[in-house]
């Protein structure tokens, strides 16, 4: 059964901010309808109150639609809703003028004037604030000022005292400017969050591209000279063979030697590229997660004294776990624990960003994307660990936690005393 919290956790951070922004401004329409329109029924009566409720309802619906269309425009998904903005401005002005008429021509009761004033003020504040979402920031505060000026002129035209008209206009201006500022700031914050998320993705892509360039540069440095010599000696051997010279055999033997040496050097480059240093991977995981706003702590023993093969395998585990924390779920905290206990080195990576209870999207997504070879994903990690009799467990650990545990047996002579002492201190 799908819960409401699961729907929220599956969203990325920018999507959460956008959803929060949308419903924050949608709530203005809900507040307007229920706390202003509905409450006007009692003092205004069924007929007059029903008319006011209908006008407020229309205004709330137009505000609701304007919020959705305006935020889509700020994100570049739709064109600017110019007609809808003008419609909201017209409805806002119409409802405000109608409430003035009700206060002037309606029943002579204090409660009627109070209800009409409440509708008048809320509509003239919410209207410009919602319109500010769909215009450039430099126009947002001008719109609030225009509504305030219009309020003052209408009240003066209807014979209201100048002081009362000015005070009312100042109140409308203050509320409108405040809500317009909230709208402008919310849009700026939403765009900033999306830009930060995009910058993080670009940084990850640049890191991958830089690593590819480094590998290509190393491969070129290794193979460039040898291939040039092989081509030159092959050409020389062909010329000697055409002349029937016995030196052609020596040249081809040299070509063969260079080819084998090049093959060996390429294997060394690839082996170095595929090996992962545990210390470097732990430091790199902390840096990458911290840059993404995720608190990462490393505790337990130290990698010093562990066999190179074990460190390389655990380095790949740390790299894959950190990648999964970034790609899947929405973690706020990640903890890495390393130690040696009873002849086994144990690495645990735990985060609070599990997206789906019972399945562990952090692991399942990575596992499903694995090709089953020694590539990325949990299946590839299990194969790496199986080669050295290790095992890997991954899954939800309760309360929104996801835990990945790797265990590798060690020869008795390979167990570093410092690491054992550190683990005993941690587990004591």
Short mmCIF file of C-alpha atoms in Angstrom, two decimals:
data_model
loop_
_atom_site.label_atom_id
_atom_site.label_comp_id
_atom_site.label_asym_id
_atom_site.label_seq_id
_atom_site.Cartn_x
_atom_site.Cartn_y
_atom_site.Cartn_z
CA UNK A 1 0.00 0.00 0.00
CA UNK A 2 1.41 3.37 -1.00
CA UNK A 3 1.59 5.97 1.72
CA UNK A 4 1.55 9.76 1.35
CA UNK A 5 5.05 10.03 2.79
CA UNK A 6 6.45 7.74 0.11
CA UNK A 7 5.17 10.05 -2.64
CA UNK A 8 7.00 12.95 -0.99
CA UNK A 9 10.25 11.04 -0.41
CA UNK A 10 10.43 9.98 -4.04
CA UNK A 11 10.69 13.61 -5.16
CA UNK A 12 14.04 15.27 -5.65
CA UNK A 13 14.96 18.31 -3.56
CA UNK A 14 14.08 20.83 -6.33
CA UNK A 15 10.76 19.06 -6.92
CA UNK A 16 9.99 19.25 -3.20
CA UNK A 17 10.73 22.98 -3.16
CA UNK A 18 8.53 23.50 -6.21
CA UNK A 19 5.67 21.50 -4.67
CA UNK A 20 5.97 23.46 -1.43
CA UNK A 21 5.97 26.77 -3.33
CA UNK A 22 2.93 25.82 -5.40
CA UNK A 23 0.80 24.74 -2.47
CA UNK A 24 1.88 27.67 -0.35
CA UNK A 25 0.35 30.04 -2.91
CA UNK A 26 -2.57 27.70 -3.63
CA UNK A 27 -3.37 27.91 0.07
CA UNK A 28 -4.07 31.64 -0.32
CA UNK A 29 -7.01 30.80 -2.57
CA UNK A 30 -8.27 28.22 -0.06
CA UNK A 31 -7.96 30.69 2.82
CA UNK A 32 -9.72 33.36 0.80
CA UNK A 33 -12.68 31.14 0.00
CA UNK A 34 -13.27 29.51 3.39
CA UNK A 35 -12.15 32.19 5.83
CA UNK A 36 -13.46 35.21 3.95
CA UNK A 37 -16.16 34.07 1.53
CA UNK A 38 -17.87 31.48 3.72
CA UNK A 39 -17.72 33.65 6.86
CA UNK A 40 -19.52 36.43 4.98
CA UNK A 41 -22.69 34.33 4.70
CA UNK A 42 -23.81 34.95 8.30
CA UNK A 43 -23.60 38.78 8.44
CA UNK A 44 -24.71 39.32 4.82
CA UNK A 45 -27.54 36.80 4.72
CA UNK A 46 -28.21 34.01 2.27
CA UNK A 47 -28.85 36.07 -0.88
CA UNK A 48 -26.23 38.78 -0.48
CA UNK A 49 -23.78 36.47 1.25
CA UNK A 50 -24.25 33.86 -1.48
CA UNK A 51 -23.43 36.48 -4.11
CA UNK A 52 -20.27 37.48 -2.23
CA UNK A 53 -19.33 33.82 -1.79
CA UNK A 54 -19.74 33.27 -5.54
CA UNK A 55 -17.54 36.28 -6.37
CA UNK A 56 -14.88 35.20 -3.87
CA UNK A 57 -15.04 31.65 -5.23
CA UNK A 58 -14.48 32.86 -8.79
CA UNK A 59 -11.57 34.97 -7.61
CA UNK A 60 -10.08 32.01 -5.70
CA UNK A 61 -10.37 29.70 -8.74
CA UNK A 62 -8.68 32.25 -10.99
CA UNK A 63 -5.92 32.70 -8.38
CA UNK A 64 -5.48 28.93 -8.18
CA UNK A 65 -5.11 28.61 -11.95
CA UNK A 66 -2.81 31.63 -12.15
CA UNK A 67 -0.43 30.15 -9.58
CA UNK A 68 -0.05 26.94 -11.60
CA UNK A 69 0.39 28.65 -14.95
CA UNK A 70 2.71 31.35 -13.57
CA UNK A 71 5.06 28.87 -11.89
CA UNK A 72 5.14 26.78 -15.06
CA UNK A 73 6.16 29.94 -16.92
CA UNK A 74 8.95 30.70 -14.45
CA UNK A 75 10.32 27.19 -15.07
CA UNK A 76 10.09 27.62 -18.86
CA UNK A 77 7.43 24.94 -19.36
CA UNK A 78 4.66 27.23 -20.67
CA UNK A 79 4.38 30.69 -22.20
CA UNK A 80 3.60 33.62 -19.95
CA UNK A 81 -0.13 33.53 -19.04
CA UNK A 82 -0.82 37.13 -20.06
CA UNK A 83 -4.56 36.70 -20.58
CA UNK A 84 -4.96 34.89 -17.29
CA UNK A 85 -3.08 37.65 -15.49
CA UNK A 86 -5.35 40.29 -17.00
CA UNK A 87 -8.36 38.17 -16.08
CA UNK A 88 -7.21 37.97 -12.47
CA UNK A 89 -6.64 41.73 -12.38
CA UNK A 90 -10.13 42.38 -13.76
CA UNK A 91 -11.78 39.92 -11.36
CA UNK A 92 -9.86 41.44 -8.43
CA UNK A 93 -10.96 44.95 -9.36
CA UNK A 94 -14.54 43.83 -9.97
CA UNK A 95 -14.87 42.03 -6.63
CA UNK A 96 -13.34 45.02 -4.81
CA UNK A 97 -15.75 47.49 -6.43
CA UNK A 98 -18.69 45.16 -5.73
CA UNK A 99 -17.81 44.94 -2.03
CA UNK A 100 -17.62 48.74 -1.86
CA UNK A 101 -21.10 48.86 -3.34
CA UNK A 102 -22.34 46.31 -0.80
CA UNK A 103 -20.88 48.33 2.07
CA UNK A 104 -22.47 51.53 0.71
CA UNK A 105 -25.82 50.21 -0.52
CA UNK A 106 -26.33 47.09 1.55
CA UNK A 107 -28.12 46.67 4.87
CA UNK A 108 -27.16 49.25 7.43
CA UNK A 109 -25.48 46.95 9.89
CA UNK A 110 -21.98 47.14 11.32
CA UNK A 111 -21.42 43.44 10.66
CA UNK A 112 -22.17 43.97 6.95
CA UNK A 113 -19.54 46.69 6.68
CA UNK A 114 -17.01 44.53 8.52
CA UNK A 115 -17.60 41.53 6.24
CA UNK A 116 -17.43 43.69 3.11
CA UNK A 117 -14.22 45.32 4.32
CA UNK A 118 -12.66 41.90 4.97
CA UNK A 119 -13.46 40.70 1.45
CA UNK A 120 -12.29 44.01 0.00
CA UNK A 121 -8.91 43.93 1.78
CA UNK A 122 -8.12 40.25 1.18
CA UNK A 123 -8.99 40.37 -2.51
CA UNK A 124 -6.92 43.50 -3.13
CA UNK A 125 -3.92 41.99 -1.30
CA UNK A 126 -4.06 38.44 -2.66
CA UNK A 127 -4.74 39.53 -6.24
CA UNK A 128 -1.55 41.59 -6.82
CA UNK A 129 0.49 39.04 -4.85
CA UNK A 130 -0.58 36.19 -7.13
CA UNK A 131 -0.12 38.33 -10.26
CA UNK A 132 3.48 38.97 -9.12
CA UNK A 133 4.25 35.29 -9.76
CA UNK A 134 3.61 35.70 -13.48
CA UNK A 135 5.50 38.93 -14.23
CA UNK A 136 9.09 40.10 -14.10
CA UNK A 137 10.27 41.21 -10.64
CA UNK A 138 10.53 44.85 -11.69
CA UNK A 139 6.78 44.90 -12.44
CA UNK A 140 5.62 43.03 -9.32
CA UNK A 141 5.74 45.94 -6.88
CA UNK A 142 4.40 48.39 -9.47
CA UNK A 143 1.26 46.26 -9.79
CA UNK A 144 0.70 46.42 -6.03
CA UNK A 145 1.16 50.20 -6.17
CA UNK A 146 -1.30 50.47 -9.07
CA UNK A 147 -4.00 48.61 -7.13
CA UNK A 148 -3.38 50.81 -4.08
CA UNK A 149 -3.63 53.96 -6.19
CA UNK A 150 -6.80 52.69 -7.83
CA UNK A 151 -8.29 51.96 -4.41
CA UNK A 152 -7.61 55.51 -3.27
CA UNK A 153 -9.13 57.05 -6.42
CA UNK A 154 -12.27 54.89 -6.29
CA UNK A 155 -12.88 55.68 -2.63
CA UNK A 156 -12.40 59.41 -3.24
CA UNK A 157 -14.76 59.24 -6.22
CA UNK A 158 -17.42 57.61 -4.03
CA UNK A 159 -17.16 60.44 -1.53
CA UNK A 160 -15.07 58.77 1.17
CA UNK A 161 -13.00 61.04 3.43
CA UNK A 162 -9.53 61.70 2.07
CA UNK A 163 -7.82 60.40 5.22
CA UNK A 164 -9.83 57.17 5.16
CA UNK A 165 -9.11 56.69 1.45
CA UNK A 166 -5.36 57.23 1.97
CA UNK A 167 -5.19 54.90 4.98
CA UNK A 168 -7.05 52.21 3.07
CA UNK A 169 -4.74 52.61 0.10
CA UNK A 170 -1.67 52.39 2.36
CA UNK A 171 -3.03 49.19 3.91
CA UNK A 172 -3.64 47.69 0.47
CA UNK A 173 -0.18 48.80 -0.65
CA UNK A 174 1.53 47.32 2.42
CA UNK A 175 -0.20 43.96 2.08
CA UNK A 176 0.25 43.83 -1.68
CA UNK A 177 3.94 44.73 -1.53
CA UNK A 178 4.56 42.15 1.19
CA UNK A 179 2.84 39.37 -0.79
CA UNK A 180 4.54 40.50 -4.01
CA UNK A 181 7.91 40.31 -2.25
CA UNK A 182 7.07 36.81 -1.03
CA UNK A 183 6.17 35.81 -4.59
CA UNK A 184 9.35 37.27 -6.10
CA UNK A 185 11.55 35.71 -3.42
CA UNK A 186 9.83 32.32 -3.77
CA UNK A 187 10.39 32.29 -7.52
CA UNK A 188 14.03 33.32 -7.06
CA UNK A 189 14.57 30.59 -4.47
CA UNK A 190 12.91 27.95 -6.67
CA UNK A 191 15.07 28.86 -9.65
CA UNK A 192 18.18 28.91 -7.45
CA UNK A 193 17.48 25.41 -6.15
CA UNK A 194 17.05 24.08 -9.69
CA UNK A 195 20.25 25.82 -10.80
CA UNK A 196 22.20 24.37 -7.87
CA UNK A 197 20.91 20.89 -8.66
CA UNK A 198 21.82 21.33 -12.32
CA UNK A 199 25.28 22.61 -11.33
CA UNK A 200 25.81 19.53 -9.20
CA UNK A 201 24.89 17.28 -12.11
CA UNK A 202 27.19 19.25 -14.41
CA UNK A 203 29.99 18.93 -11.89
CA UNK A 204 29.51 15.15 -11.80
CA UNK A 205 29.55 15.00 -15.60
CA UNK A 206 32.68 17.15 -15.72
CA UNK A 207 34.36 14.86 -13.21
CA UNK A 208 33.58 11.87 -15.41
CA UNK A 209 34.80 13.71 -18.51
CA UNK A 210 38.00 14.73 -16.71
CA UNK A 211 38.64 11.13 -15.69
CA UNK A 212 38.10 9.99 -19.26
CA UNK A 213 40.56 12.61 -20.49
CA UNK A 214 43.09 11.49 -17.91
CA UNK A 215 42.72 7.87 -18.96
CA UNK A 216 42.96 8.83 -22.63
CA UNK A 217 46.05 10.92 -21.92
CA UNK A 218 47.73 8.08 -20.01
CA UNK A 219 46.87 5.60 -22.75
CA UNK A 220 48.22 7.96 -25.40
CA UNK A 221 51.46 8.46 -23.48
CA UNK A 222 51.92 4.69 -23.18
CA UNK A 223 50.90 3.68 -26.70
CA UNK A 224 51.90 6.68 -28.81
CA UNK A 225 55.64 6.12 -28.87
CA UNK A 226 55.44 2.32 -29.13
CA UNK A 227 52.97 2.40 -32.03
CA UNK A 228 55.13 4.92 -33.88
CA UNK A 229 58.21 2.68 -33.47
CA UNK A 230 56.21 -0.41 -34.49
CA UNK A 231 54.97 1.34 -37.64
CA UNK A 232 58.50 2.48 -38.51
CA UNK A 233 60.11 -0.93 -37.95
CA UNK A 234 57.32 -2.71 -39.83
CA UNK A 235 57.89 -0.42 -42.82
CA UNK A 236 61.64 -1.09 -42.61
CA UNK A 237 61.06 -4.84 -42.41
CA UNK A 238 58.86 -4.73 -45.51
CA UNK A 239 61.56 -2.91 -47.47
CA UNK A 240 64.24 -5.33 -46.27
CA UNK A 241 62.07 -8.31 -47.13
CA UNK A 242 61.46 -6.98 -50.64
CA UNK A 243 65.24 -6.80 -51.11
CA UNK A 244 65.73 -10.28 -49.70
CA UNK A 245 67.78 -9.03 -46.76
CA UNK A 246 67.93 -11.30 -43.66
CA UNK A 247 67.75 -8.25 -41.35
CA UNK A 248 63.98 -8.21 -41.96
CA UNK A 249 63.58 -11.07 -39.50
CA UNK A 250 65.36 -9.13 -36.76
CA UNK A 251 63.17 -6.13 -37.37
CA UNK A 252 59.98 -8.23 -37.10
CA UNK A 253 61.28 -9.82 -33.90
CA UNK A 254 61.73 -6.30 -32.53
CA UNK A 255 58.19 -5.42 -33.66
CA UNK A 256 56.90 -8.49 -31.84
CA UNK A 257 58.76 -7.48 -28.68
CA UNK A 258 57.36 -3.94 -28.82
CA UNK A 259 53.83 -5.25 -29.35
CA UNK A 260 54.05 -7.47 -26.29
CA UNK A 261 55.54 -4.65 -24.23
CA UNK A 262 52.72 -2.34 -25.35
CA UNK A 263 50.16 -4.98 -24.38
CA UNK A 264 51.74 -5.26 -20.93
CA UNK A 265 51.80 -1.49 -20.43
CA UNK A 266 48.16 -1.13 -21.49
CA UNK A 267 47.16 -3.79 -18.99
CA UNK A 268 49.01 -1.91 -16.27
CA UNK A 269 47.23 1.32 -17.18
CA UNK A 270 43.82 -0.38 -17.18
CA UNK A 271 44.61 -2.20 -13.94
CA UNK A 272 45.59 1.06 -12.26
CA UNK A 273 42.48 2.72 -13.63
CA UNK A 274 40.19 -0.01 -12.28
CA UNK A 275 41.82 -0.27 -8.87
CA UNK A 276 40.21 1.80 -6.13
CA UNK A 277 42.17 3.07 -3.14
CA UNK A 278 40.07 2.79 0.02
CA UNK A 279 41.53 5.83 1.76
CA UNK A 280 41.04 8.01 -1.31
CA UNK A 281 37.50 6.70 -1.85
CA UNK A 282 36.52 7.43 1.77
CA UNK A 283 37.83 10.99 1.51
CA UNK A 284 36.22 11.42 -1.90
CA UNK A 285 32.85 10.14 -0.67
CA UNK A 286 32.91 12.63 2.22
CA UNK A 287 33.73 15.49 -0.12
CA UNK A 288 31.13 14.63 -2.74
CA UNK A 289 28.33 14.04 -0.22
CA UNK A 290 29.20 17.20 1.70
CA UNK A 291 29.05 19.18 -1.55
CA UNK A 292 25.57 17.75 -2.12
CA UNK A 293 24.44 18.90 1.35
CA UNK A 294 24.60 15.42 2.90
CA UNK A 295 26.40 15.05 6.23
CA UNK A 296 28.89 12.16 5.95
CA UNK A 297 30.90 10.73 8.84
CA UNK A 298 33.54 7.99 8.76
CA UNK A 299 34.20 6.03 11.95
CA UNK A 300 35.83 2.80 13.12
CA UNK A 301 39.27 1.48 12.16
CA UNK A 302 41.68 2.67 9.48
CA UNK A 303 42.52 1.02 6.14
CA UNK A 304 46.22 0.92 7.09
CA UNK A 305 47.52 -2.65 7.07
CA UNK A 306 44.72 -4.19 5.02
CA UNK A 307 45.76 -6.20 1.95
CA UNK A 308 45.74 -4.28 -1.33
CA UNK A 309 43.08 -6.52 -2.84
CA UNK A 310 40.76 -5.99 0.12
CA UNK A 311 41.27 -2.23 0.04
CA UNK A 312 40.53 -2.13 -3.69
CA UNK A 313 37.31 -4.14 -3.30
CA UNK A 314 36.11 -2.02 -0.38
CA UNK A 315 37.04 1.13 -2.31
CA UNK A 316 34.60 0.07 -5.02
CA UNK A 317 31.95 -0.56 -2.37
CA UNK A 318 32.39 2.97 -0.98
CA UNK A 319 32.31 4.47 -4.48
CA UNK A 320 29.11 2.63 -5.45
CA UNK A 321 27.43 3.36 -2.10
CA UNK A 322 28.17 7.08 -2.36
CA UNK A 323 26.86 7.11 -5.92
CA UNK A 324 23.62 5.42 -4.82
CA UNK A 325 23.15 7.90 -1.97
CA UNK A 326 23.35 10.75 -4.50
CA UNK A 327 21.20 9.15 -7.22
CA UNK A 328 18.49 7.40 -5.22
CA UNK A 329 16.38 8.72 -2.37
CA UNK A 330 16.93 12.05 -0.63
CA UNK A 331 19.39 11.46 2.19
CA UNK A 332 20.36 14.06 4.76
CA UNK A 333 22.89 11.92 6.63
CA UNK A 334 25.32 9.15 5.69
CA UNK A 335 27.56 7.18 8.03
CA UNK A 336 30.45 4.91 7.01
CA UNK A 337 31.88 2.46 9.54
CA UNK A 338 35.00 0.37 8.93
CA UNK A 339 36.54 -2.21 11.24
CA UNK A 340 38.09 -5.63 11.60
CA UNK A 341 36.49 -8.13 13.93
CA UNK A 342 37.05 -11.88 14.29
CA UNK A 343 39.20 -12.15 11.19
CA UNK A 344 36.79 -10.21 8.97
CA UNK A 345 36.91 -6.65 7.69
CA UNK A 346 33.44 -5.12 7.82
CA UNK A 347 32.38 -1.97 5.96
CA UNK A 348 28.94 -0.52 6.63
CA UNK A 349 27.40 2.43 4.77
CA UNK A 350 24.10 3.69 6.18
CA UNK A 351 21.95 6.61 5.02
CA UNK A 352 18.49 7.97 5.81
CA UNK A 353 17.36 8.45 2.20
CA UNK A 354 15.51 5.20 1.56
CA UNK A 355 12.62 5.99 -0.80
CA UNK A 356 10.45 2.90 -0.64
CA UNK A 357 9.97 0.86 2.45
CA UNK A 358 10.47 -2.81 1.92
CA UNK A 359 12.38 -2.54 -1.29
CA UNK A 360 15.22 -0.12 -0.80
CA UNK A 361 15.38 1.88 -3.95
CA UNK A 362 18.95 2.83 -3.21
CA UNK A 363 19.96 -0.72 -3.72
CA UNK A 364 17.34 -2.04 -6.07
CA UNK A 365 17.85 0.66 -8.63
CA UNK A 366 21.55 0.14 -8.69
CA UNK A 367 21.18 -3.60 -8.78
CA UNK A 368 18.71 -3.55 -11.61
CA UNK A 369 20.99 -1.32 -13.62
CA UNK A 370 23.89 -3.70 -13.24
CA UNK A 371 24.81 -5.76 -16.20
CA UNK A 372 25.86 -8.69 -14.08
CA UNK A 373 29.55 -8.20 -14.75
CA UNK A 374 32.16 -6.40 -12.75
CA UNK A 375 30.64 -3.06 -13.62
CA UNK A 376 28.48 -0.67 -11.68
CA UNK A 377 25.65 -1.74 -9.43
CA UNK A 378 25.29 -4.09 -6.49
CA UNK A 379 25.48 -7.20 -8.67
CA UNK A 380 28.91 -6.15 -9.89
CA UNK A 381 30.02 -5.48 -6.30
CA UNK A 382 28.85 -8.94 -5.21
CA UNK A 383 30.90 -10.49 -8.00
CA UNK A 384 33.98 -8.50 -6.97
CA UNK A 385 33.61 -9.57 -3.34
CA UNK A 386 32.84 -13.18 -4.27
CA UNK A 387 36.25 -13.43 -5.95
CA UNK A 388 37.89 -12.90 -2.52
CA UNK A 389 35.21 -14.89 -0.57
CA UNK A 390 33.44 -11.74 0.56
CA UNK A 391 29.74 -11.03 0.72
CA UNK A 392 27.48 -7.99 0.36
CA UNK A 393 24.13 -7.24 1.99
CA UNK A 394 21.94 -4.25 1.17
CA UNK A 395 18.44 -3.28 2.16
CA UNK A 396 16.22 -1.12 4.40
CA UNK A 397 17.21 -0.99 8.05
CA UNK A 398 14.03 0.53 9.47
CA UNK A 399 12.92 4.13 10.12
CA UNK A 400 13.77 5.28 6.59
CA UNK A 401 17.33 3.94 6.77
CA UNK A 402 19.17 2.02 4.06
CA UNK A 403 22.20 -0.05 5.01
CA UNK A 404 24.88 -1.60 2.83
CA UNK A 405 27.29 -4.03 4.53
CA UNK A 406 30.36 -5.66 2.97
CA UNK A 407 32.32 -8.38 4.76
CA UNK A 408 35.64 -9.85 3.61
CA UNK A 409 37.56 -12.60 5.47
CA UNK A 410 41.22 -11.94 6.20
CA UNK A 411 44.17 -14.25 6.80
CA UNK A 412 45.20 -14.16 10.47
CA UNK A 413 48.46 -12.38 9.63
CA UNK A 414 46.58 -9.68 7.69
CA UNK A 415 44.55 -8.43 10.67
CA UNK A 416 46.10 -5.12 11.79
CA UNK A 417 46.27 -4.80 15.57
CA UNK A 418 45.43 -1.09 15.47
CA UNK A 419 42.26 -1.74 13.49
CA UNK A 420 41.15 -4.52 15.90
CA UNK A 421 41.75 -2.25 18.89
CA UNK A 422 39.79 0.57 17.20
CA UNK A 423 36.83 -1.69 16.50
CA UNK A 424 36.75 -3.03 20.02
CA UNK A 425 36.74 0.52 21.34
CA UNK A 426 33.85 1.43 19.04
CA UNK A 427 31.79 -1.67 19.84
CA UNK A 428 32.48 -1.54 23.60
#
